[in-house]
mmCIF file of C-alpha atoms in Angstrom:
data_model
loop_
_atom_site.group_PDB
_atom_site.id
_atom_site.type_symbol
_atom_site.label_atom_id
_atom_site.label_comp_id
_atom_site.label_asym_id
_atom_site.label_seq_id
_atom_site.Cartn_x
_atom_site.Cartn_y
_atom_site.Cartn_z
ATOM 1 C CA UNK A 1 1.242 -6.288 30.332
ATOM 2 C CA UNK A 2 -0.521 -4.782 27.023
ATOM 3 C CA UNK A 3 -1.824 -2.322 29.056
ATOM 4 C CA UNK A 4 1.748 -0.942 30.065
ATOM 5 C CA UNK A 5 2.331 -0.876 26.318
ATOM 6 C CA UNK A 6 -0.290 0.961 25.362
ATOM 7 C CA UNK A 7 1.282 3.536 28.090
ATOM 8 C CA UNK A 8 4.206 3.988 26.487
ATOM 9 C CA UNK A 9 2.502 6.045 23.592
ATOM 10 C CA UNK A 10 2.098 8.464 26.539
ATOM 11 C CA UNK A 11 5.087 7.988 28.631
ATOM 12 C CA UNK A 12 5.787 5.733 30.946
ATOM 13 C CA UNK A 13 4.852 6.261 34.643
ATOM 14 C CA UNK A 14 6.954 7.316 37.242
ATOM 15 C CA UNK A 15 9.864 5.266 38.841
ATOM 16 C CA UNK A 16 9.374 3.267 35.366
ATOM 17 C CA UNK A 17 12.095 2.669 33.075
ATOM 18 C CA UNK A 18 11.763 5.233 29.797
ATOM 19 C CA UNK A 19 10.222 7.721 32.257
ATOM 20 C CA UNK A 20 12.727 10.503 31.457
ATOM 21 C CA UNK A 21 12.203 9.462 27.709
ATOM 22 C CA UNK A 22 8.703 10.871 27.330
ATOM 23 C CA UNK A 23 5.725 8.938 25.460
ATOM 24 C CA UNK A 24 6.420 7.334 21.978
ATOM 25 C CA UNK A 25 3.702 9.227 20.502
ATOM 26 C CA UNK A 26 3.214 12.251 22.374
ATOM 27 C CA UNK A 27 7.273 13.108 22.165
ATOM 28 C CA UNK A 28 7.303 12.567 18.440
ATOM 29 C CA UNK A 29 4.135 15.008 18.001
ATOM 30 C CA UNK A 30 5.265 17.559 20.428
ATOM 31 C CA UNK A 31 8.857 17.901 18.688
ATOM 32 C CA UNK A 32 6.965 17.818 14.985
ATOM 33 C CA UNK A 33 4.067 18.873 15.322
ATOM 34 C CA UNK A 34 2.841 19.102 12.276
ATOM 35 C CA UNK A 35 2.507 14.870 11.326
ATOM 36 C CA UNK A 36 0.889 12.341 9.889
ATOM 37 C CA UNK A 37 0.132 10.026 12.409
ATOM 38 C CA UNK A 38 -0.980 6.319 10.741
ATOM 39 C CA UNK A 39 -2.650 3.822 12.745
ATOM 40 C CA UNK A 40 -2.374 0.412 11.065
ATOM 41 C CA UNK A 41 -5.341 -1.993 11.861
ATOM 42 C CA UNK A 42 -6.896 -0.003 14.336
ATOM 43 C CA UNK A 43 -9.218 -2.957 15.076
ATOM 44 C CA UNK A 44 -6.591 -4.765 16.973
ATOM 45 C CA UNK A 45 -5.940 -1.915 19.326
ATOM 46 C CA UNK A 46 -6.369 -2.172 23.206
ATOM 47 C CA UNK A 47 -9.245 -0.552 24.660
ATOM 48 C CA UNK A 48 -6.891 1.743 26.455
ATOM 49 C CA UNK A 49 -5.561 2.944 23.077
ATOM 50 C CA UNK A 50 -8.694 3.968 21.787
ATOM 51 C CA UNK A 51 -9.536 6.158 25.148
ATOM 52 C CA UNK A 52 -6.386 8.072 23.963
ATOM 53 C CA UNK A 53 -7.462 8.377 20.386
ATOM 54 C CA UNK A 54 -10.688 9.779 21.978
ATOM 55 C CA UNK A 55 -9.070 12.417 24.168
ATOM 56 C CA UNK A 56 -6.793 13.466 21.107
ATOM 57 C CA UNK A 57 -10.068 13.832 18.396
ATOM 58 C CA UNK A 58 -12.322 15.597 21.123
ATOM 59 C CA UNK A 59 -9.727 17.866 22.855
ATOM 60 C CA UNK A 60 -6.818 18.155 20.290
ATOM 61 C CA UNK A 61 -4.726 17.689 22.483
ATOM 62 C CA UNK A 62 -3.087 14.522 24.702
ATOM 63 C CA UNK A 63 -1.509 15.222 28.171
ATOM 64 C CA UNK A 64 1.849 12.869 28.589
ATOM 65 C CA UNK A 65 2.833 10.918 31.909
ATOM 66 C CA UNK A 66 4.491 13.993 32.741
ATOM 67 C CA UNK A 67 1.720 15.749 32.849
ATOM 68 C CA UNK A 68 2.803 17.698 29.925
ATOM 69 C CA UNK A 69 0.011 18.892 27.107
ATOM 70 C CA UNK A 70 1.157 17.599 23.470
ATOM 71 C CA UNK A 71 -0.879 19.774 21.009
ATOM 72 C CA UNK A 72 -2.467 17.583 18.029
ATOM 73 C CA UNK A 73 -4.691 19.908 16.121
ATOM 74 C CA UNK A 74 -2.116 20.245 13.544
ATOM 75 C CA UNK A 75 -1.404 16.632 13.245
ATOM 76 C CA UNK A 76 -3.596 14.403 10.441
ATOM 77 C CA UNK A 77 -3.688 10.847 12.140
ATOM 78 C CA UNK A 78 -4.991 7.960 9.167
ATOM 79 C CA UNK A 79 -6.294 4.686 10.323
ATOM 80 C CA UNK A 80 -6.493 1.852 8.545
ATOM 81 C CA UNK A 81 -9.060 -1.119 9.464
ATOM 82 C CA UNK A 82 -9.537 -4.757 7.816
ATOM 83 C CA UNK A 83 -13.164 -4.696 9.304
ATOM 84 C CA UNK A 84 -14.977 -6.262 6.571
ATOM 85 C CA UNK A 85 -11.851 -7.758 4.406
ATOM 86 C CA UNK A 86 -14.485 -10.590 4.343
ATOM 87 C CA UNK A 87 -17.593 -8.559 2.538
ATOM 88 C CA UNK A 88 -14.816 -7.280 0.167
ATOM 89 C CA UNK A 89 -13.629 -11.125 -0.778
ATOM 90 C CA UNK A 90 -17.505 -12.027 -1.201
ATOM 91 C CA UNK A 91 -18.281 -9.352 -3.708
ATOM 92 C CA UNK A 92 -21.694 -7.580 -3.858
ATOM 93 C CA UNK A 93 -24.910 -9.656 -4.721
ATOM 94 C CA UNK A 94 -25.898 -7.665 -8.035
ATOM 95 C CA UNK A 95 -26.427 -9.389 -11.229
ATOM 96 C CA UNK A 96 -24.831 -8.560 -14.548
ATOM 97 C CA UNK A 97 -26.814 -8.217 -17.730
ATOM 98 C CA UNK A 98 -24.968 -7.700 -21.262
ATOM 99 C CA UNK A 99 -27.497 -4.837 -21.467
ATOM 100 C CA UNK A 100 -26.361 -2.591 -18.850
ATOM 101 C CA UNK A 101 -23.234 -0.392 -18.839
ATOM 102 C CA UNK A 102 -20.153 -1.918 -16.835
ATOM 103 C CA UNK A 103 -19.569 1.777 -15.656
ATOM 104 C CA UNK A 104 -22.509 1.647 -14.037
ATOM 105 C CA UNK A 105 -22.418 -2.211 -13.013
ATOM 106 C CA UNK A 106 -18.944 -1.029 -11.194
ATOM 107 C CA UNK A 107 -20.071 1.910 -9.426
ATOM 108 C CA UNK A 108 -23.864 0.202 -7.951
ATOM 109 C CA UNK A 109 -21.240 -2.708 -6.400
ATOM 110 C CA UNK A 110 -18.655 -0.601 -4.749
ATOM 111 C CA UNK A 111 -21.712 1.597 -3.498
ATOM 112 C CA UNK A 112 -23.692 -1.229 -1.953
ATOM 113 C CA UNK A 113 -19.554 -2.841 -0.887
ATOM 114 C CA UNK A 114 -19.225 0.820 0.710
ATOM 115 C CA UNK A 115 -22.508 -0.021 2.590
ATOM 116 C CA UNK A 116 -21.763 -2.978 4.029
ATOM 117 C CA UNK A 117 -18.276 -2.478 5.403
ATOM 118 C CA UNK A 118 -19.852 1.108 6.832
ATOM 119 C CA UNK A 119 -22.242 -1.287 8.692
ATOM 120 C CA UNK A 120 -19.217 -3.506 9.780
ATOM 121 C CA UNK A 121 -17.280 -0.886 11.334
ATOM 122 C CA UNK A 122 -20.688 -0.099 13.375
ATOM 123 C CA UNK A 123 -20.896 -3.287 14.553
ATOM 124 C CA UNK A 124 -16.696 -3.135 15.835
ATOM 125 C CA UNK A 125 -16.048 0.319 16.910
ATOM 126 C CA UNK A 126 -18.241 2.639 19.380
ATOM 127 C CA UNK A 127 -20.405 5.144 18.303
ATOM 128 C CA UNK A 128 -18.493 7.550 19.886
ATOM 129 C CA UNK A 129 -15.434 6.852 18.430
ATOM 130 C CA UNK A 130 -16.977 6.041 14.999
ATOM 131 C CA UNK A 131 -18.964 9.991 15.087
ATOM 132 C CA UNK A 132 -15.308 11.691 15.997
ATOM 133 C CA UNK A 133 -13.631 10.317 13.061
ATOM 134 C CA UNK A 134 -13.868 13.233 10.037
ATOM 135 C CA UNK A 135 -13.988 10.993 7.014
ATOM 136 C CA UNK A 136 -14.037 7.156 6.267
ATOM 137 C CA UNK A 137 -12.653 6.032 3.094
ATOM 138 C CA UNK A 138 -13.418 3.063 1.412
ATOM 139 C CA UNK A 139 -11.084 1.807 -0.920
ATOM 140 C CA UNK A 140 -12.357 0.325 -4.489
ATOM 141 C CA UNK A 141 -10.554 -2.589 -6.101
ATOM 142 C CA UNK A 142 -7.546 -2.072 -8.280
ATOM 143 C CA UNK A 143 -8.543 -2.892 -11.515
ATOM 144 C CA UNK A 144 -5.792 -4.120 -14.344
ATOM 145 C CA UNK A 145 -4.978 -0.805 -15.468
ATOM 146 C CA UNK A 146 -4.368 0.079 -11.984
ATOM 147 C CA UNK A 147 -1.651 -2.958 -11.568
ATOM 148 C CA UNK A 148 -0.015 -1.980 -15.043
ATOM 149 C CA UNK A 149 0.839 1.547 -13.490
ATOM 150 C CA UNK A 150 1.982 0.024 -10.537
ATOM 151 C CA UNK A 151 4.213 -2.371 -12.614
ATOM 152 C CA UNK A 152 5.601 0.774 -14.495
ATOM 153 C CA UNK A 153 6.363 2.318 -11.243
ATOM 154 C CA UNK A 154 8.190 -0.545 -9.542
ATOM 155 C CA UNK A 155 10.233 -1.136 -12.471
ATOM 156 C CA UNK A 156 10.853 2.907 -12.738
ATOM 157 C CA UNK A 157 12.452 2.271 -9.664
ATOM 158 C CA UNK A 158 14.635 -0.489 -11.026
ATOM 159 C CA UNK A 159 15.511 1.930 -14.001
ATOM 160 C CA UNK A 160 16.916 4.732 -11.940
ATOM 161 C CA UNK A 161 19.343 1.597 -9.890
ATOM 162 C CA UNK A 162 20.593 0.986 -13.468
ATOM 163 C CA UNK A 163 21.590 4.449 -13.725
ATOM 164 C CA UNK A 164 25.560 3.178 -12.240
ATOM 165 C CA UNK A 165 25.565 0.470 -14.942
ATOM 166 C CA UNK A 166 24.140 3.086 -17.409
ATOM 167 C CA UNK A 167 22.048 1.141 -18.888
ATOM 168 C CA UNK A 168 18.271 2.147 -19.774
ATOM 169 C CA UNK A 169 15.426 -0.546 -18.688
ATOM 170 C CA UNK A 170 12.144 -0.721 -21.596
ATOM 171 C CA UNK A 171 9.661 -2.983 -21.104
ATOM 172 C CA UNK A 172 6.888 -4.464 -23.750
ATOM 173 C CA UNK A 173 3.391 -4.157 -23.478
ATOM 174 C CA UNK A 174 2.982 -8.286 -23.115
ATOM 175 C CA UNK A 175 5.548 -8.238 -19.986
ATOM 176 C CA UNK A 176 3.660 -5.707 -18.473
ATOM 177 C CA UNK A 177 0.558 -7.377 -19.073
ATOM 178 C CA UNK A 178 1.786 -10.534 -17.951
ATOM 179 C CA UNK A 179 3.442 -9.138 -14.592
ATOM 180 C CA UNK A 180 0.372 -6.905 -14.079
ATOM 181 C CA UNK A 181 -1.725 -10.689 -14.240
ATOM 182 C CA UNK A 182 0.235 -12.780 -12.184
ATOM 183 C CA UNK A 183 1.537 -10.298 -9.425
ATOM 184 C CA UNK A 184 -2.305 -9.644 -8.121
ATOM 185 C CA UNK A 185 -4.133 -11.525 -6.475
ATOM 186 C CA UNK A 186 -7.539 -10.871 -5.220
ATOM 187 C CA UNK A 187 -6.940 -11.548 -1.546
ATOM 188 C CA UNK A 188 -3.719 -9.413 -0.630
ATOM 189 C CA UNK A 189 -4.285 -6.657 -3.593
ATOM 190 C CA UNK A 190 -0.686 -6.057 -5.591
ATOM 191 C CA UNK A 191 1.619 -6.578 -2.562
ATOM 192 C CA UNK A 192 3.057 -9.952 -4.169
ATOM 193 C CA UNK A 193 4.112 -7.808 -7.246
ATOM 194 C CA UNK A 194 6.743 -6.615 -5.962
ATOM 195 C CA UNK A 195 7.889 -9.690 -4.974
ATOM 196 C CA UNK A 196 7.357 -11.264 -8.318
ATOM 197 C CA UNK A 197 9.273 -8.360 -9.935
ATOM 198 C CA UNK A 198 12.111 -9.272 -8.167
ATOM 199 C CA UNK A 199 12.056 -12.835 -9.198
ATOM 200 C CA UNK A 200 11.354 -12.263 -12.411
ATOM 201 C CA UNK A 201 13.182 -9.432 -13.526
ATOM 202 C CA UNK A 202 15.864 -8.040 -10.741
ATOM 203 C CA UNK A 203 17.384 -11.124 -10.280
ATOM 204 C CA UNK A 204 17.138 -11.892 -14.254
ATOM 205 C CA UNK A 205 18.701 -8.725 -14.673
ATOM 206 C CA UNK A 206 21.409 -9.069 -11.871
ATOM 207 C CA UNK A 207 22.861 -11.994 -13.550
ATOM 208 C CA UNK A 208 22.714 -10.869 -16.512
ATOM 209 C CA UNK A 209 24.713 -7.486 -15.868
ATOM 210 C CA UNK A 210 27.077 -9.398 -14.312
ATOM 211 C CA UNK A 211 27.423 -11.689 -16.825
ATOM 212 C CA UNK A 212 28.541 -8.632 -19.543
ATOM 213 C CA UNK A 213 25.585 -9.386 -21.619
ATOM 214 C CA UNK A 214 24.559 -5.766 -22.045
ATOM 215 C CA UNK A 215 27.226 -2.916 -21.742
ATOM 216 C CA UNK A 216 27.387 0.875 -20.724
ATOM 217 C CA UNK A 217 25.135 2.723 -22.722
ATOM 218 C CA UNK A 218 22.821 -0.012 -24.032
ATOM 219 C CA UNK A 219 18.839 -0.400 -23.751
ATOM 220 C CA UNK A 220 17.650 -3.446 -22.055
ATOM 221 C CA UNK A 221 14.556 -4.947 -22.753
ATOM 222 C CA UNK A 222 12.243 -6.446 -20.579
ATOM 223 C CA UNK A 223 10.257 -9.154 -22.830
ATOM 224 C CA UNK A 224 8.286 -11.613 -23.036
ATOM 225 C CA UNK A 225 8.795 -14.981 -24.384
ATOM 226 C CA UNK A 226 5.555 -16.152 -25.624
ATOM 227 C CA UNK A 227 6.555 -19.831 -26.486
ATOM 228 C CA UNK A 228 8.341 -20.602 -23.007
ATOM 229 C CA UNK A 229 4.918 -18.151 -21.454
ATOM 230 C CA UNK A 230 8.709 -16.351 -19.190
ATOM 231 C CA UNK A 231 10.038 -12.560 -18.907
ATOM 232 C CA UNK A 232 13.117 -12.111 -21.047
ATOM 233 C CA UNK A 233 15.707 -9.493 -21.426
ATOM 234 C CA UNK A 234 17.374 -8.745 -24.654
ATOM 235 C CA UNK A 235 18.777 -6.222 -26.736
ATOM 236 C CA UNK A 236 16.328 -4.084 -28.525
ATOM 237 C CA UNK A 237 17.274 -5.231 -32.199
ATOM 238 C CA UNK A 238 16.652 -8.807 -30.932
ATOM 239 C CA UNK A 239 13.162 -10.421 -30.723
ATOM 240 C CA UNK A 240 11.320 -12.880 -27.978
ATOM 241 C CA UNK A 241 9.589 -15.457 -29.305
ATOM 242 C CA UNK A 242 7.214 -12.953 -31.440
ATOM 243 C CA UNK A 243 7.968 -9.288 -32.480
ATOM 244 C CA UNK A 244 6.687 -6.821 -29.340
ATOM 245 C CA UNK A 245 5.523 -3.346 -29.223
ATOM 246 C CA UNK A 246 7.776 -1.275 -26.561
ATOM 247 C CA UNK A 247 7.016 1.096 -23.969
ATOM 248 C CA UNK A 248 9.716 2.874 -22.587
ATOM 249 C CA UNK A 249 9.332 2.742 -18.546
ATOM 250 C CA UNK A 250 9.046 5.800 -17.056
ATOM 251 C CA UNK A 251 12.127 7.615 -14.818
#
């Protein structure tokens, strides 16, 4: 049952098989001690699970099914939680005026977000466990200049794979605008950019290569063809539908 999975972060018992094994957790920890330990969605954990998160924040240490004590006091364990994904979709309650400073607009609705979701995880996790836990982080939206970086960092990544072909990836500031706009979405944050990325400009780019358009040693440009609203690659002495300002993509 679940709760014989949850036992396997400690070991499983006796005349069980994985005994000899040792715990999945407490093995891991007691050959590297010094860890990061991250707990995805801790809401969803059995109650079982969260007695041995308890034992591990109160005692620093976790004894396995062998009766064996795993030290944790050098280990950082991170938790993440979707307790309150739903406040977060709402948005806060506070009006905008023209008058006021969006600074300050911004920073009043991520405090009174940060108070809500701190009154969520109240309401899901025990005070006990809620009181051992150091700090609790609440993440602020990514704004658009947040999605642009992450744009120039997926595509970094695509650079230094071009590195075999030698051939050196730019991209304009209108196709990283326009993957930055259409790769986040509100609900699941930037995880679809990636996936648009690749769509839009790996496999572009893969048939391209192959097809000898660009050869060793040239730039390739990722574009934007404002007419057709598409990513385009070309050579940097050709133009899209309009003349672009480049930005080389960092390596």
């Amino acid at each position: 049952g679940e709760k014989f999975n949850v036992s396997k972060l400690v070991g499983a018992p006796p005349g069980y098989v994985g005994y000899e094994e040792g715990g999945q957790l407490t093995e891991k920890v007691r050959r590297r001690p010094y860890s990061v330990v991250l707990l995805d969605e801790i809401e969803k954990a059995h109650p079982e699970a969260f007695n041995i998160l308890l034992q591990i924040m109160e005692e620093g240490h976790l004894s396995d099914a062998k009766g064996q004590k795993v030290n944790f006091r050098n280990a950082m364990i991170i938790m993440t939680s979707n307790v309150g994904a739903d406040t977060i979709k709402r948005g806060p309650n506070l009006g905008f005026s023209f008058q006021r400073d969006e600074a300050v607009v911004a920073e009043e609705s991520y405090r009174e977000m940060q108070k809500k979701l701190l009154d969520e995880l109240k309401r899901n996790f025990r005070p006990e466990f809620i009181n051992r836990v150091d700090s609790i982080v609440v993440f602020r939206q990514l704004a658009q200049s947040d999605i642009r970086k992450i744009v120039d960092i997926i595509l970094s990544e695509v650079n230094e794979r071009l590195v075999d072909y030698e051939l050196t990836l730019e991209v304009s500031s209108e196709a990283r605008d326009w993957l930055a706009e259409r790769g986040y979405d509100p609900e699941f944050g930037a995880r679809p950019l990636r996936r648009l990325i690749q769509t839009e400009v790996e496999d572009l780019l893969s048939d391209t290569v192959l097809a000898g358009k660009f050869k060793h040693g040239e730039t390739v440009v990722v574009d934007l063809n404002k007419e057709d609203d598409k990513v385009v690659l070309r050579h940097p002495d050709e133009e899209a539908a309009k003349e672009t300002a480049l930005g080389e993509v960092a390596t």
